[in-house]
Short mmCIF file of C-alpha atoms and ligand atoms in Angstrom, two decimals:
data_model
loop_
_atom_site.label_atom_id
_atom_site.label_comp_id
_atom_site.label_asym_id
_atom_site.label_seq_id
_atom_site.Cartn_x
_atom_site.Cartn_y
_atom_site.Cartn_z
CA UNK A 1 0.08 0.25 0.42
CA UNK A 2 1.90 3.68 -1.95
CA UNK A 3 2.04 5.63 2.50
CA UNK A 4 0.94 9.64 2.44
CA UNK A 5 2.30 11.10 5.03
CA UNK A 6 0.27 13.68 5.79
CA UNK A 7 1.41 14.49 9.24
CA UNK A 8 4.73 16.89 9.03
CA UNK A 9 3.58 19.16 11.60
CA UNK A 10 3.99 16.36 13.70
CA UNK A 11 7.27 15.39 12.15
CA UNK A 12 8.75 15.22 9.09
CA UNK A 13 11.12 12.30 6.94
CA UNK A 14 14.72 13.13 7.30
CA UNK A 15 16.00 14.67 3.17
CA UNK A 16 19.06 11.39 2.20
CA UNK A 17 21.16 14.18 1.65
CA UNK A 18 21.11 14.67 5.06
CA UNK A 19 20.28 11.47 6.06
CA UNK A 20 24.03 10.80 4.62
CA UNK A 21 25.06 13.41 6.35
CA UNK A 22 24.14 11.90 10.17
CA UNK A 23 26.31 8.92 8.61
CA UNK A 24 29.10 10.39 7.43
CA UNK A 25 29.76 11.58 10.81
CA UNK A 26 28.83 8.89 12.59
CA UNK A 27 30.77 6.78 10.81
CA UNK A 28 33.85 8.65 10.29
CA UNK A 29 34.18 12.22 11.61
CA UNK A 30 32.99 11.28 14.65
CA UNK A 31 34.95 13.07 16.90
CA UNK A 32 34.81 15.47 19.69
CA UNK A 33 34.24 18.95 18.93
CA UNK A 34 36.35 19.67 21.97
CA UNK A 35 38.95 17.24 21.36
CA UNK A 36 42.88 19.29 20.34
CA UNK A 37 43.45 16.30 18.05
CA UNK A 38 42.25 16.19 14.44
CA UNK A 39 38.85 15.22 14.86
CA UNK A 40 37.92 17.44 17.28
CA UNK A 41 38.90 19.58 14.57
CA UNK A 42 37.17 18.00 12.11
CA UNK A 43 34.29 17.68 14.58
CA UNK A 44 34.29 21.62 15.80
CA UNK A 45 34.00 22.41 11.68
CA UNK A 46 31.28 21.53 11.15
CA UNK A 47 29.49 23.05 14.31
CA UNK A 48 31.01 26.28 12.62
CA UNK A 49 29.15 25.28 9.07
CA UNK A 50 26.12 25.11 10.74
CA UNK A 51 26.02 27.75 13.08
CA UNK A 52 26.49 29.87 9.12
CA UNK A 53 24.15 28.09 7.22
CA UNK A 54 21.30 29.05 9.44
CA UNK A 55 22.57 31.74 10.50
CA UNK A 56 22.51 33.35 6.56
CA UNK A 57 19.20 32.58 7.00
CA UNK A 58 18.11 34.42 9.43
CA UNK A 59 20.70 36.98 8.79
CA UNK A 60 22.00 37.58 12.22
CA UNK A 61 25.57 35.65 13.44
CA UNK A 62 26.70 32.88 14.36
CA UNK A 63 27.22 33.00 17.78
CA UNK A 64 23.72 33.79 18.48
CA UNK A 65 22.56 30.40 17.67
CA UNK A 66 22.58 28.82 20.43
CA UNK A 67 21.44 24.59 19.67
CA UNK A 68 19.97 22.04 21.83
CA UNK A 69 18.46 19.33 22.20
CA UNK A 70 14.70 20.16 19.80
CA UNK A 71 12.09 23.41 20.10
CA UNK A 72 10.75 21.93 23.18
CA UNK A 73 14.07 22.58 25.48
CA UNK A 74 14.94 25.54 23.54
CA UNK A 75 11.27 27.33 24.50
CA UNK A 76 12.33 25.71 28.70
CA UNK A 77 15.93 27.24 27.59
CA UNK A 78 14.75 31.07 26.88
CA UNK A 79 11.29 32.08 29.38
CA UNK A 80 13.48 30.14 32.34
CA UNK A 81 16.34 31.41 31.26
CA UNK A 82 14.67 35.62 30.60
CA UNK A 83 12.07 35.45 33.70
CA UNK A 84 14.82 33.98 36.18
CA UNK A 85 17.35 36.81 34.88
CA UNK A 86 15.52 39.48 34.78
CA UNK A 87 13.54 39.09 38.05
CA UNK A 88 15.03 42.23 39.21
CA UNK A 89 13.15 44.65 36.20
CA UNK A 90 9.95 42.65 37.01
CA UNK A 91 7.70 39.98 37.67
CA UNK A 92 5.02 39.69 34.34
CA UNK A 93 4.70 38.26 31.18
CA UNK A 94 2.43 37.74 28.98
CA UNK A 95 1.68 35.01 26.77
CA UNK A 96 -1.36 33.70 24.41
CA UNK A 97 -3.50 30.64 25.15
CA UNK A 98 -2.83 29.03 22.16
CA UNK A 99 0.62 28.64 22.56
CA UNK A 100 2.55 24.64 22.85
CA UNK A 101 3.09 23.35 25.95
CA UNK A 102 6.53 23.52 25.22
CA UNK A 103 5.27 27.77 26.63
CA UNK A 104 2.14 27.23 28.75
CA UNK A 105 3.61 24.27 31.17
CA UNK A 106 6.87 26.75 30.94
CA UNK A 107 5.14 29.28 31.87
CA UNK A 108 2.88 27.22 34.78
CA UNK A 109 5.55 27.06 36.30
CA UNK A 110 6.45 30.20 36.94
CA UNK A 111 3.26 30.91 38.02
CA UNK A 112 3.96 28.96 41.12
CA UNK A 113 7.63 30.92 41.23
CA UNK A 114 5.76 33.98 41.75
CA UNK A 115 5.16 35.79 38.08
CA UNK A 116 2.56 37.46 37.23
CA UNK A 117 1.17 35.50 33.90
CA UNK A 118 -0.51 37.42 30.94
CA UNK A 119 -2.60 34.35 28.02
CA UNK A 120 -4.26 36.54 25.13
CA UNK A 121 -6.82 35.14 23.75
CA UNK A 122 -7.05 35.11 19.44
CA UNK A 123 -9.96 35.96 17.57
CA UNK A 124 -11.96 33.20 15.33
CA UNK A 125 -8.70 32.80 12.91
CA UNK A 126 -6.47 32.31 16.47
CA UNK A 127 -4.72 35.30 15.63
CA UNK A 128 -4.03 37.22 18.01
CA UNK A 129 -4.89 41.09 19.03
CA UNK A 130 -2.27 43.35 19.23
CA UNK A 131 -4.75 46.03 21.06
CA UNK A 132 -4.80 43.25 23.34
CA UNK A 133 -1.45 42.75 23.57
CA UNK A 134 -1.22 46.28 24.58
CA UNK A 135 -3.05 46.54 26.99
CA UNK A 136 -1.69 43.32 29.00
CA UNK A 137 1.39 44.94 29.18
CA UNK A 138 2.10 47.07 32.12
CA UNK A 139 6.15 48.33 33.42
CA UNK A 140 6.61 44.85 35.62
CA UNK A 141 6.46 43.27 31.91
CA UNK A 142 9.60 41.46 30.97
CA UNK A 143 9.14 38.71 28.52
CA UNK A 144 6.51 38.42 25.94
CA UNK A 145 6.08 35.16 23.72
CA UNK A 146 4.47 34.46 21.11
CA UNK A 147 3.63 31.23 18.49
CA UNK A 148 4.76 32.34 14.73
CA UNK A 149 1.98 29.52 13.61
CA UNK A 150 0.11 28.00 15.26
CA UNK A 151 0.72 24.03 15.15
CA UNK A 152 -2.98 23.20 15.38
CA UNK A 153 -4.60 25.35 12.99
CA UNK A 154 -2.38 27.56 10.83
CA UNK A 155 -2.79 30.34 11.88
CA UNK A 156 -0.23 32.89 11.32
CA UNK A 157 0.38 35.04 14.59
CA UNK A 158 1.68 38.90 13.19
CA UNK A 159 4.31 38.72 14.52
CA UNK A 160 7.10 42.09 13.29
CA UNK A 161 3.73 44.33 14.72
CA UNK A 162 3.56 42.41 18.35
CA UNK A 163 8.10 43.36 18.04
CA UNK A 164 7.37 47.22 16.70
CA UNK A 165 3.82 47.36 19.45
CA UNK A 166 6.58 45.48 22.56
CA UNK A 167 9.92 47.85 21.94
CA UNK A 168 7.82 51.23 21.45
CA UNK A 169 6.14 50.49 24.20
CA UNK A 170 9.61 49.05 26.92
CA UNK A 171 12.03 48.21 24.22
CA UNK A 172 13.52 46.17 27.47
CA UNK A 173 10.95 44.29 27.07
CA UNK A 174 12.09 40.48 25.63
CA UNK A 175 10.48 39.52 22.30
CA UNK A 176 10.40 35.39 22.24
CA UNK A 177 9.04 33.37 18.87
CA UNK A 178 8.34 29.73 19.15
CA UNK A 179 8.77 29.11 14.97
CA UNK A 180 8.94 25.66 15.46
CA UNK A 181 6.21 25.36 12.94
CA UNK A 182 6.85 28.66 10.84
CA UNK A 183 11.22 27.83 10.26
CA UNK A 184 11.35 27.12 6.92
CA UNK A 185 8.54 28.12 5.61
CA UNK A 186 8.33 31.98 6.12
CA UNK A 187 11.24 34.42 5.56
CA UNK A 188 11.57 35.45 9.28
CA UNK A 189 13.87 38.38 9.94
CA UNK A 190 14.58 38.74 14.07
CA UNK A 191 16.94 41.74 13.53
CA UNK A 192 13.86 43.24 11.81
CA UNK A 193 12.04 42.18 13.76
CA UNK A 194 12.52 42.68 17.31
CA UNK A 195 12.80 39.14 18.34
CA UNK A 196 15.60 38.76 20.81
CA UNK A 197 14.28 34.92 21.22
CA UNK A 198 13.95 32.88 18.34
CA UNK A 199 13.63 28.73 18.99
CA UNK A 200 13.33 26.31 16.18
CA UNK A 201 12.67 21.76 15.93
CA UNK A 202 15.31 19.93 13.76
CA UNK A 203 12.26 17.37 13.28
CA UNK A 204 10.38 19.75 11.53
CA UNK A 205 11.89 20.66 9.06
CA UNK A 206 13.64 17.78 7.62
CA UNK A 207 16.16 16.68 9.82
CA UNK A 208 15.98 14.69 11.98
CA UNK A 209 14.89 14.20 15.57
CA UNK A 210 16.54 16.06 19.09
CA UNK A 211 18.25 18.31 17.47
CA UNK A 212 17.05 22.17 18.16
CA UNK A 213 18.21 25.56 18.21
CA UNK A 214 17.41 29.07 19.72
CA UNK A 215 18.63 32.34 18.47
CA UNK A 216 20.32 34.47 21.08
CA UNK A 217 20.39 38.11 20.07
CA UNK A 218 23.88 39.23 21.34
CA UNK A 219 22.37 41.82 23.34
CA UNK A 220 20.28 39.19 25.35
CA UNK A 221 21.25 37.41 28.84
CA UNK A 222 19.87 34.75 29.55
CA UNK A 223 20.73 32.60 32.31
CA UNK A 224 22.04 28.88 31.04
CA UNK A 225 19.45 25.72 31.85
CA UNK A 226 22.21 23.50 31.78
CA UNK A 227 25.08 23.43 33.59
CA UNK A 228 27.79 21.64 32.61
CA UNK A 229 31.08 21.52 30.33
CA UNK A 230 31.02 25.08 29.38
CA UNK A 231 30.02 24.37 25.88
CA UNK A 232 29.04 26.70 23.60
CA UNK A 233 29.76 29.65 26.01
CA UNK A 234 28.47 28.66 28.97
CA UNK A 235 24.93 28.35 27.69
CA UNK A 236 24.29 25.01 26.85
CA UNK A 237 26.47 22.57 28.21
CA UNK A 238 27.30 18.68 27.05
CA UNK A 239 28.77 17.24 24.22
CA UNK A 240 27.28 18.96 21.27
CA UNK A 241 25.02 16.61 18.73
CA UNK A 242 27.80 17.31 15.85
CA UNK A 243 25.64 14.83 13.36
CA UNK A 244 22.62 16.46 14.47
CA UNK A 245 23.66 20.22 14.47
CA UNK A 246 25.33 19.83 11.17
CA UNK A 247 21.88 18.10 10.46
CA UNK A 248 20.03 21.05 11.38
CA UNK A 249 22.13 23.73 9.49
CA UNK A 250 21.95 21.79 6.15
CA UNK A 251 17.95 21.30 6.60
CA UNK A 252 17.76 24.90 7.69
CA UNK A 253 20.10 25.83 3.36
CA UNK A 254 17.88 22.97 1.96
CA UNK A 255 14.72 24.49 3.43
CA UNK A 256 15.21 28.05 2.33
CA UNK A 257 17.20 27.62 -1.11
CA UNK A 258 13.77 27.98 -2.91
CA UNK A 259 11.28 29.00 -0.72
CA UNK A 260 9.09 31.16 -2.72
CA UNK A 261 8.45 28.28 -4.79
CA UNK A 262 8.54 25.80 -2.52
CA UNK A 263 5.90 27.98 -0.64
CA UNK A 264 3.37 28.60 -3.52
CA UNK A 265 2.85 25.44 -4.82
CA UNK A 266 2.25 23.96 -1.28
CA UNK A 267 -0.53 27.01 -1.18
CA UNK A 268 -1.99 25.00 -3.96
CA UNK A 269 -2.05 21.61 -1.94
CA UNK A 270 -3.57 23.29 0.48
CA UNK A 271 -6.67 25.06 -1.39
CA UNK A 272 -6.63 21.84 -3.40
CA UNK A 273 -6.97 19.80 -0.38
CA UNK A 274 -9.71 21.60 1.04
CA UNK A 275 -11.92 22.44 -2.38
CA UNK A 276 -12.19 18.14 -1.84
CA UNK A 277 -12.26 17.88 1.17
CA UNK A 278 -15.20 20.20 1.34
CA UNK A 279 -17.42 18.81 -0.98
CA UNK A 280 -18.16 16.29 2.09
CA UNK A 281 -21.57 17.56 3.27
CA UNK A 282 -20.95 18.61 7.44
CA UNK A 283 -16.59 19.80 6.81
CA UNK A 284 -15.44 22.13 7.49
CA UNK A 285 -12.30 24.39 7.66
CA UNK A 286 -11.04 26.22 11.41
CA UNK A 287 -8.60 29.08 10.76
CA UNK A 288 -7.56 30.81 7.99
CA UNK A 289 -5.55 30.76 4.81
CA UNK A 290 -2.96 30.81 7.55
CA UNK A 291 0.15 28.65 6.90
CA UNK A 292 1.07 26.61 3.44
CA UNK A 293 0.92 23.70 5.32
CA UNK A 294 -1.87 23.60 8.66
CA UNK A 295 -5.82 22.10 7.07
CA UNK A 296 -7.35 21.64 10.75
CA UNK A 297 -10.65 20.11 9.07
CA UNK A 298 -13.76 18.89 12.06
CA UNK A 299 -15.45 16.84 10.71
CA UNK A 300 -19.37 16.33 11.53
CA UNK A 301 -20.12 13.22 13.07
CA UNK A 302 -17.71 11.42 13.11
CA UNK A 303 -15.11 11.33 15.67
CA UNK A 304 -11.20 12.09 15.05
CA UNK A 305 -10.22 8.94 16.19
CA UNK A 306 -11.93 7.04 14.26
CA UNK A 307 -11.81 9.21 11.02
CA UNK A 308 -7.77 9.12 11.99
CA UNK A 309 -7.45 5.61 12.07
CA UNK A 310 -9.84 4.39 8.58
CA UNK A 311 -7.59 6.51 7.00
CA UNK A 312 -4.73 5.24 7.97
CA UNK A 313 -5.94 2.10 6.99
CA UNK A 314 -6.12 3.66 3.59
CA UNK A 315 -1.72 4.14 3.94
CA UNK A 316 -3.36 8.16 4.66
CA UNK A 317 -1.29 9.10 7.68
CA UNK A 318 -3.31 12.85 9.59
CA UNK A 319 -3.04 13.58 13.67
CA UNK A 320 -6.38 14.40 15.84
CA UNK A 321 -6.75 17.04 16.18
CA UNK A 322 -2.90 18.50 17.37
CA UNK A 323 -0.95 15.33 18.71
CA UNK A 324 2.03 16.47 18.83
CA UNK A 325 2.95 16.18 21.97
CA UNK A 326 1.71 13.10 23.45
CA UNK A 327 -1.04 10.44 23.06
CA UNK A 328 -3.35 11.59 26.06
CA UNK A 329 -6.92 13.81 25.19
CA UNK A 330 -6.70 17.25 26.22
CA UNK A 331 -9.45 19.84 25.21
CA UNK A 332 -7.97 21.50 22.81
CA UNK A 333 -7.31 25.30 24.12
CA UNK A 334 -6.53 26.48 20.06
CA UNK A 335 -10.01 24.71 19.39
CA UNK A 336 -11.37 27.03 22.01
CA UNK A 337 -10.70 29.77 21.75
CA UNK A 338 -11.54 30.08 18.15
CA UNK A 339 -14.20 29.51 19.41
CA UNK A 340 -15.20 26.05 17.66
CA UNK A 341 -18.57 24.49 18.19
CA UNK A 342 -18.33 21.66 20.79
CA UNK A 343 -19.90 19.05 19.31
CA UNK A 344 -16.63 19.69 17.42
CA UNK A 345 -14.41 19.03 19.13
CA UNK A 346 -13.70 15.78 19.57
CA UNK A 347 -14.06 15.92 15.31
CA UNK A 348 -11.57 17.55 14.23
CA UNK A 349 -8.62 16.19 12.75
CA UNK A 350 -5.35 17.89 10.75
CA UNK A 351 -3.47 16.91 7.89
CA UNK A 352 -0.04 18.88 7.50
CA UNK A 353 1.67 18.71 4.18
CA UNK A 354 5.82 19.45 3.75
CA UNK A 355 7.90 20.27 0.63
CA UNK A 356 7.94 15.97 -0.54
CA UNK A 357 3.99 16.79 -1.03
CA UNK A 358 2.56 15.35 -4.26
CA UNK A 359 -1.00 16.80 -5.75
CA UNK A 360 -1.37 12.77 -6.98
CA UNK A 361 -0.82 11.64 -2.84
CA UNK A 362 -3.21 15.61 -2.19
CA UNK A 363 -5.63 13.10 -4.66
CA UNK A 364 -5.63 9.79 -2.98
CA UNK A 365 -5.23 11.46 0.40
CA UNK A 366 -8.77 13.16 -0.74
CA UNK A 367 -10.76 10.93 -2.65
CA UNK A 368 -10.21 8.23 0.70
CA UNK A 369 -11.56 11.18 2.55
CA UNK A 370 -13.89 11.01 0.84
CA UNK A 371 -14.72 6.71 0.64
CA UNK A 372 -14.36 7.08 4.21
CA UNK A 373 -16.20 10.62 6.31
CA UNK A 374 -19.77 8.87 5.34
CA UNK A 375 -19.50 5.14 6.29
CA UNK A 376 -18.30 6.05 9.88
CA UNK A 377 -21.13 8.32 9.83
CA UNK A 378 -23.43 5.30 8.67
CA UNK A 379 -22.89 4.15 12.82
CA UNK A 380 -23.14 7.20 14.52
CA UNK A 381 -26.83 7.06 16.40
CA UNK A 382 -28.69 10.14 15.35
N1 LIG B 401 6.78 24.53 19.35
C1 LIG B 401 5.51 24.21 19.02
C2 LIG B 401 4.08 24.86 18.31
C3 LIG B 401 5.28 23.11 18.05
O1 LIG B 401 4.64 23.17 16.72
C4 LIG B 401 6.19 21.26 18.73
C5 LIG B 401 6.45 20.54 18.76
O2 LIG B 401 5.02 20.26 17.84
C6 LIG B 401 7.08 22.12 19.22
C7 LIG B 401 7.13 23.68 20.04
C8 LIG B 401 8.14 21.36 20.42
O3 LIG B 401 9.26 21.08 19.50
P1 LIG B 401 9.76 19.53 20.19
O4 LIG B 401 9.25 17.94 19.17
O5 LIG B 401 10.94 19.29 18.52
O6 LIG B 401 10.41 20.05 21.38
#
């Protein structure tokens, strides 16, 4: 059976060039970058090249990139690091109700430490209001954290406008952006957009799991989370994951090589998918045009998990609601925030595309959906 993988917001397939590069590093260039001999020097070179590749896409300095183990670690490092470093200046933090758990759980922990957190809401498309953000900022505000693209419905937050607004009120407020779902699909220029810290994850951009990075503006001082041998300028100790770092560097370069073409093709595929899916009665799309790769679909009278498994039987992989955290079922804050009808909360699935997705795959996914939904509805008690 053909595999049609449309769960790219959960994770992506590693590009073959990247897997090859990693194998070379694991089997030939396996030195410790801190070692003084030439094996160490070779390893160090991979790290330097990855920094250059990533810094080039963001137009920032190489030294402003800190490698972490994942998007979650980048978010934790940014939020705890900034909150602790700025404790004496204030105790107020602003975020949104629709952040990934990697941000929301940190906020809850910070709240327990005594920080005050303001959660701003969204409109029916999942987009925050700049007026609400402006009203939330007060004298004690030290940190604002807003995601760029929402992982459940693909809404795009006005981060450049938010950055300008925050800095026009107080340039000492730190602005963190979780760009895990947007890096590689949008051009992001932290210096222009007033972003102080930016979280990215390797496995969402056709790199491996176990690697991420945090951009930190050189003017921003935060406390490190992980202490030890002093690697990465003391900001993130631990022997560097050289293969992962080289991989995320190459993935970054590859994602931005043909960005405009890739993104416009993905928008076309998204439009085509939406047209096909909504031909089925009782199917609605959540959010507005949004990001090129995420499509949130509510299917009246069909349970999301049941649809997921029925499509899986036809080789089509999607996800129920958001589900990029764990298997546990939780009410989605994003779907609540956009005011989705209660009856649809458990009937919402996510299709997510990648640069590798083809028109044929979308056609097959539409056909499988059209065949499956009416059958599943037959078993719904009326
Ligand atoms: N932030 C967002 C918006 C995400 O979608 C995800 C993962 O789905 C994360 C953070 C966590 O990234 P990672 O899986 O690399 O820890």
